[in-house]
PDB file of C-alpha atoms and ligand atoms in Angstrom:
ATOM      1  CA  MET A   1     -31.802 -31.099 139.410  1.00 51.00           C
ATOM      2  CA  ARG A   2     -29.355 -29.617 141.910  1.00 54.00           C
ATOM      3  CA  ILE A   3     -27.418 -28.013 139.099  1.00 52.00           C
ATOM      4  CA  SER A   4     -30.405 -26.350 137.465  1.00 53.00           C
ATOM      5  CA  LEU A   5     -31.232 -23.877 140.247  1.00 51.00           C
ATOM      6  CA  PRO A   6     -27.938 -21.907 140.346  1.00 52.00           C
ATOM      7  CA  PHE A   7     -27.876 -21.925 136.568  1.00 52.00           C
ATOM      8  CA  ALA A   8     -31.387 -20.460 136.382  1.00 50.00           C
ATOM      9  CA  VAL A   9     -30.438 -17.768 138.899  1.00 51.00           C
ATOM     10  CA  PHE A  10     -27.359 -16.882 136.864  1.00 51.00           C
ATOM     11  CA  LEU A  11     -29.425 -16.487 133.703  1.00 50.00           C
ATOM     12  CA  ALA A  12     -31.948 -14.296 135.467  1.00 50.00           C
ATOM     13  CA  VAL A  13     -29.364 -11.992 137.009  1.00 50.00           C
ATOM     14  CA  PHE A  14     -26.871 -11.690 134.187  1.00 49.00           C
ATOM     15  CA  PRO A  15     -28.695  -9.193 131.924  1.00 49.00           C
ATOM     16  CA  LEU A  16     -28.935  -6.605 134.727  1.00 48.00           C
ATOM     17  CA  SER A  17     -25.269  -7.029 135.676  1.00 45.00           C
ATOM     18  CA  ALA A  18     -24.211  -6.602 132.069  1.00 47.00           C
ATOM     19  CA  ALA A  19     -26.288  -3.440 131.718  1.00 49.00           C
ATOM     20  CA  ALA A  20     -24.658  -1.949 134.811  1.00 57.00           C
ATOM     21  CA  GLU A  21     -21.197  -1.650 133.226  1.00 82.00           C
ATOM     22  CA  PRO A  22     -20.275   2.091 133.354  1.00 94.00           C
ATOM     23  CA  VAL A  23     -19.148   3.837 130.168  1.00 96.00           C
ATOM     24  CA  THR A  24     -16.656   6.720 130.102  1.00 97.00           C
ATOM     25  CA  LEU A  25     -17.136   9.837 127.967  1.00 98.00           C
ATOM     26  CA  GLY A  26     -14.481  12.479 128.636  1.00 97.00           C
ATOM     27  CA  ASP A  27     -14.740  13.329 132.345  1.00 98.00           C
ATOM     28  CA  LEU A  28     -18.135  11.663 132.636  1.00 98.00           C
ATOM     29  CA  SER A  29     -18.954   8.151 133.760  1.00 98.00           C
ATOM     30  CA  LEU A  30     -22.342   6.966 132.520  1.00 98.00           C
ATOM     31  CA  ASP A  31     -23.982   4.079 134.317  1.00 97.00           C
ATOM     32  CA  ALA A  32     -27.125   1.979 133.958  1.00 96.00           C
ATOM     33  CA  PRO A  33     -29.102   3.574 131.132  1.00 97.00           C
ATOM     34  CA  MET A  34     -32.612   2.138 131.087  1.00 97.00           C
ATOM     35  CA  LEU A  35     -36.024   2.665 129.592  1.00 98.00           C
ATOM     36  CA  ARG A  36     -39.323   1.966 131.268  1.00 97.00           C
ATOM     37  CA  ALA A  37     -41.651  -0.668 129.837  1.00 97.00           C
ATOM     38  CA  THR A  38     -45.029   0.777 128.826  1.00 97.00           C
ATOM     39  CA  PRO A  39     -48.592  -0.479 128.588  1.00 93.00           C
ATOM     40  CA  PRO A  40     -50.130  -0.649 125.079  1.00 90.00           C
ATOM     41  CA  ASN A  41     -50.972   2.772 123.569  1.00 90.00           C
ATOM     42  CA  ALA A  42     -48.927   4.732 126.098  1.00 94.00           C
ATOM     43  CA  PRO A  43     -47.844   7.974 124.389  1.00 95.00           C
ATOM     44  CA  VAL A  44     -44.675   8.435 126.490  1.00 97.00           C
ATOM     45  CA  ALA A  45     -42.012   6.444 128.330  1.00 97.00           C
ATOM     46  CA  GLY A  46     -39.451   7.370 130.968  1.00 97.00           C
ATOM     47  CA  GLY A  47     -35.694   6.916 130.562  1.00 98.00           C
ATOM     48  CA  TYR A  48     -33.091   6.901 133.313  1.00 98.00           C
ATOM     49  CA  ILE A  49     -29.322   6.941 133.739  1.00 98.00           C
ATOM     50  CA  THR A  50     -26.699   7.807 136.341  1.00 97.00           C
ATOM     51  CA  ILE A  51     -24.069  10.379 135.311  1.00 98.00           C
ATOM     52  CA  GLU A  52     -20.929  11.045 137.348  1.00 98.00           C
ATOM     53  CA  ASN A  53     -18.757  14.066 136.569  1.00 98.00           C
ATOM     54  CA  ARG A  54     -15.193  13.191 137.619  1.00 98.00           C
ATOM     55  CA  GLY A  55     -13.753  16.384 136.140  1.00 98.00           C
ATOM     56  CA  ASP A  56     -13.051  19.895 137.466  1.00 98.00           C
ATOM     57  CA  ALA A  57     -15.570  21.616 135.209  1.00 98.00           C
ATOM     58  CA  ASP A  58     -19.347  21.573 135.177  1.00 98.00           C
ATOM     59  CA  ASP A  59     -21.064  19.956 132.219  1.00 98.00           C
ATOM     60  CA  THR A  60     -24.677  19.896 131.038  1.00 98.00           C
ATOM     61  CA  LEU A  61     -26.820  17.210 129.455  1.00 98.00           C
ATOM     62  CA  VAL A  62     -28.288  19.327 126.670  1.00 98.00           C
ATOM     63  CA  ALA A  63     -30.137  16.804 124.507  1.00 98.00           C
ATOM     64  CA  ALA A  64     -31.208  13.197 124.113  1.00 98.00           C
ATOM     65  CA  ALA A  65     -32.404  11.361 121.030  1.00 98.00           C
ATOM     66  CA  ILE A  66     -33.714   7.979 119.933  1.00 98.00           C
ATOM     67  CA  SER A  67     -34.617   6.378 116.615  1.00 97.00           C
ATOM     68  CA  GLU A  68     -37.809   7.752 115.042  1.00 96.00           C
ATOM     69  CA  ALA A  69     -38.968   4.140 114.851  1.00 96.00           C
ATOM     70  CA  ILE A  70     -39.225   4.263 118.657  1.00 97.00           C
ATOM     71  CA  ALA A  71     -40.332   7.792 119.565  1.00 97.00           C
ATOM     72  CA  GLY A  72     -40.802  11.223 118.001  1.00 96.00           C
ATOM     73  CA  GLU A  73     -38.446  12.992 120.384  1.00 97.00           C
ATOM     74  CA  VAL A  74     -36.740  12.721 123.756  1.00 98.00           C
ATOM     75  CA  GLN A  75     -37.241  15.559 126.244  1.00 98.00           C
ATOM     76  CA  LEU A  76     -35.361  16.298 129.465  1.00 98.00           C
ATOM     77  CA  HIS A  77     -37.864  16.424 132.332  1.00 97.00           C
ATOM     78  CA  THR A  78     -37.954  17.244 136.009  1.00 96.00           C
ATOM     79  CA  MET A  79     -40.642  16.611 138.605  1.00 92.00           C
ATOM     80  CA  THR A  80     -41.885  19.405 140.838  1.00 88.00           C
ATOM     81  CA  MET A  81     -44.484  19.542 143.573  1.00 87.00           C
ATOM     82  CA  ASN A  82     -47.352  21.876 142.719  1.00 88.00           C
ATOM     83  CA  ASP A  83     -50.139  22.260 145.307  1.00 91.00           C
ATOM     84  CA  GLY A  84     -49.420  18.761 146.578  1.00 90.00           C
ATOM     85  CA  VAL A  85     -49.427  17.245 143.098  1.00 90.00           C
ATOM     86  CA  MET A  86     -46.276  16.027 141.353  1.00 87.00           C
ATOM     87  CA  GLU A  87     -46.021  17.506 137.897  1.00 91.00           C
ATOM     88  CA  MET A  88     -43.329  17.173 135.300  1.00 92.00           C
ATOM     89  CA  SER A  89     -41.954  19.785 132.987  1.00 93.00           C
ATOM     90  CA  GLN A  90     -39.083  20.262 130.580  1.00 96.00           C
ATOM     91  CA  VAL A  91     -35.784  21.390 132.067  1.00 96.00           C
ATOM     92  CA  GLU A  92     -34.781  24.747 130.601  1.00 93.00           C
ATOM     93  CA  GLY A  93     -31.207  24.796 129.333  1.00 95.00           C
ATOM     94  CA  GLY A  94     -30.533  21.120 129.993  1.00 97.00           C
ATOM     95  CA  ILE A  95     -29.687  19.063 133.080  1.00 98.00           C
ATOM     96  CA  PRO A  96     -26.588  20.380 134.939  1.00 98.00           C
ATOM     97  CA  ILE A  97     -23.897  17.792 135.752  1.00 98.00           C
ATOM     98  CA  PRO A  98     -21.755  19.733 138.278  1.00 98.00           C
ATOM     99  CA  ALA A  99     -18.031  18.989 138.648  1.00 98.00           C
ATOM    100  CA  GLY A 100     -17.372  16.204 141.134  1.00 98.00           C
ATOM    101  CA  GLU A 101     -21.023  15.289 141.476  1.00 98.00           C
ATOM    102  CA  THR A 102     -23.231  12.383 140.453  1.00 98.00           C
ATOM    103  CA  VAL A 103     -26.636  13.099 138.955  1.00 98.00           C
ATOM    104  CA  GLN A 104     -29.109  10.251 138.949  1.00 97.00           C
ATOM    105  CA  LEU A 105     -32.073  10.312 136.608  1.00 97.00           C
ATOM    106  CA  MET A 106     -34.744   8.168 138.236  1.00 95.00           C
ATOM    107  CA  PRO A 107     -38.497   7.771 138.694  1.00 93.00           C
ATOM    108  CA  GLY A 108     -39.894  10.689 140.692  1.00 91.00           C
ATOM    109  CA  GLY A 109     -37.027  13.001 139.751  1.00 94.00           C
ATOM    110  CA  LEU A 110     -35.080  14.108 136.716  1.00 97.00           C
ATOM    111  CA  HIS A 111     -35.704  11.818 133.766  1.00 97.00           C
ATOM    112  CA  LEU A 112     -35.639  11.434 130.018  1.00 98.00           C
ATOM    113  CA  MET A 113     -39.090  11.415 128.448  1.00 98.00           C
ATOM    114  CA  LEU A 114     -39.686   9.652 125.167  1.00 98.00           C
ATOM    115  CA  MET A 115     -42.534  11.575 123.526  1.00 97.00           C
ATOM    116  CA  GLY A 116     -44.772  10.242 120.785  1.00 96.00           C
ATOM    117  CA  LEU A 117     -44.000   6.559 121.210  1.00 97.00           C
ATOM    118  CA  ALA A 118     -44.317   4.703 117.933  1.00 95.00           C
ATOM    119  CA  GLN A 119     -44.784   1.380 119.727  1.00 92.00           C
ATOM    120  CA  PRO A 120     -44.961   0.073 123.292  1.00 95.00           C
ATOM    121  CA  LEU A 121     -41.638  -0.596 124.996  1.00 97.00           C
ATOM    122  CA  THR A 122     -41.473  -4.213 126.119  1.00 97.00           C
ATOM    123  CA  ALA A 123     -39.310  -5.468 128.985  1.00 97.00           C
ATOM    124  CA  GLY A 124     -36.408  -7.476 127.613  1.00 95.00           C
ATOM    125  CA  GLU A 125     -35.869  -5.262 124.569  1.00 96.00           C
ATOM    126  CA  SER A 126     -33.132  -2.677 124.410  1.00 96.00           C
ATOM    127  CA  HIS A 127     -32.826   0.479 122.341  1.00 97.00           C
ATOM    128  CA  GLU A 128     -29.967   2.811 121.496  1.00 97.00           C
ATOM    129  CA  ILE A 129     -30.274   6.254 123.006  1.00 98.00           C
ATOM    130  CA  THR A 130     -27.982   9.169 122.181  1.00 98.00           C
ATOM    131  CA  LEU A 131     -27.031  11.728 124.819  1.00 98.00           C
ATOM    132  CA  THR A 132     -25.361  15.058 124.038  1.00 98.00           C
ATOM    133  CA  PHE A 133     -23.336  16.925 126.659  1.00 98.00           C
ATOM    134  CA  GLU A 134     -22.187  20.521 126.282  1.00 98.00           C
ATOM    135  CA  THR A 135     -18.531  19.667 127.000  1.00 98.00           C
ATOM    136  CA  ALA A 136     -18.104  15.898 126.866  1.00 98.00           C
ATOM    137  CA  GLY A 137     -19.919  15.609 123.538  1.00 98.00           C
ATOM    138  CA  GLU A 138     -22.140  12.860 122.246  1.00 98.00           C
ATOM    139  CA  ILE A 139     -22.497   9.172 123.081  1.00 98.00           C
ATOM    140  CA  THR A 140     -24.892   6.419 122.056  1.00 97.00           C
ATOM    141  CA  LEU A 141     -25.757   3.823 124.682  1.00 97.00           C
ATOM    142  CA  ASP A 142     -27.767   0.644 124.571  1.00 96.00           C
ATOM    143  CA  ALA A 143     -30.571   0.998 127.120  1.00 97.00           C
ATOM    144  CA  PRO A 144     -32.477  -2.107 128.241  1.00 97.00           C
ATOM    145  CA  VAL A 145     -36.240  -1.851 128.741  1.00 97.00           C
ATOM    146  CA  LEU A 146     -37.117  -2.752 132.329  1.00 97.00           C
ATOM    147  CA  THR A 147     -40.286  -2.883 134.380  1.00 96.00           C
ATOM    148  CA  LEU A 148     -40.903  -0.089 136.887  1.00 94.00           C
ATOM    149  CA  GLY A 149     -40.177  -2.532 139.711  1.00 94.00           C
ATOM    150  CA  GLU A 150     -36.807  -3.419 138.202  1.00 95.00           C
ATOM    151  CA  ILE A 151     -36.018   0.274 137.642  1.00 95.00           C
ATOM    152  CA  ARG A 152     -36.890   1.186 141.228  1.00 94.00           C
ATOM    153  CA  GLU A 153     -34.679  -1.619 142.448  1.00 93.00           C
ATOM    154  CA  ALA A 154     -31.804  -0.522 140.221  1.00 92.00           C
ATOM    155  CA  THR A 155     -32.078   3.200 141.043  1.00 92.00           C
ATOM    156  CA  GLY A 156     -33.224   3.017 144.647  1.00 91.00           C
ATOM    157  CA  ALA A 157     -36.208   5.195 143.693  1.00 87.00           C
ATOM    158  CA  GLU A 158     -39.005   5.451 146.241  1.00 77.00           C
ATOM    159  CA  GLY A 159     -41.908   3.137 145.624  1.00 57.00           C
ATOM    160  CA  GLY A 160     -44.172   6.046 146.572  1.00 44.00           C
ATOM    161  CA  HIS A 161     -47.106   7.686 144.915  1.00 39.00           C
ATOM    162  CA  GLY A 162     -45.298  10.666 143.381  1.00 39.00           C
ATOM    163  CA  GLY A 163     -43.372   9.193 140.493  1.00 41.00           C
ATOM    164  CA  ASP A 164     -46.201   6.964 139.470  1.00 42.00           C
ATOM    165  CA  HIS A 165     -48.727   9.749 139.565  1.00 40.00           C
ATOM    166  CA  GLY A 166     -46.859  12.092 137.270  1.00 43.00           C
ATOM    167  CA  HIS A 167     -46.097   9.449 134.743  1.00 46.00           C
ATOM    168  CA  GLY A 168     -49.486   7.829 135.045  1.00 42.00           C
ATOM    169  CA  ASN A 169     -51.209  11.110 134.287  1.00 40.00           C
ATOM    170  CA  HIS A 170     -49.015  11.819 131.359  1.00 46.00           C
ATOM    171  CA  GLY A 171     -48.527   8.295 130.200  1.00 38.00           C
ATOM    172  CA  ASN A 172     -51.826   6.534 130.310  1.00 33.00           C
TER     173      ASN A 172
HETATM  174 CU1   CU B   1     -41.608  13.272 132.016  1.00 68.76          CU
END
């Protein structure tokens, strides 16, 4: 019985560690892509990733895509405060990834939004998501589906009202 506890902990932790392996695309380093698990009949789901630009030139995340079996389209969203209410809207012209900077898509901030979900996203699954950058080009990454709690832990996102409110409005 003394052996079983560390082994169980290893099994529980390993999937997250594996998902955290950064991937290089040109001057960009892409880390921890993830999708948010949804309740049944949710029309949308959030997607998150951390993008570091190690180059000397700005780049832009111009598009994201996923299989039609999962969602109709993937939009690039931002959250803004409007009269005390967090609202989300599409980012015009894509998400800038300035030279030398790291841009983190996370709950309550910039995020990918899967629109027209064909099925609920269940924690433990993973789905391929394709990102297109103006300069670095295109890459397809395997993004695990995580619960909001797991995503907040992984991204350091605030557990506050804002992120939940925007997505709850839109997503439930
Ligand atoms: Cu959104």
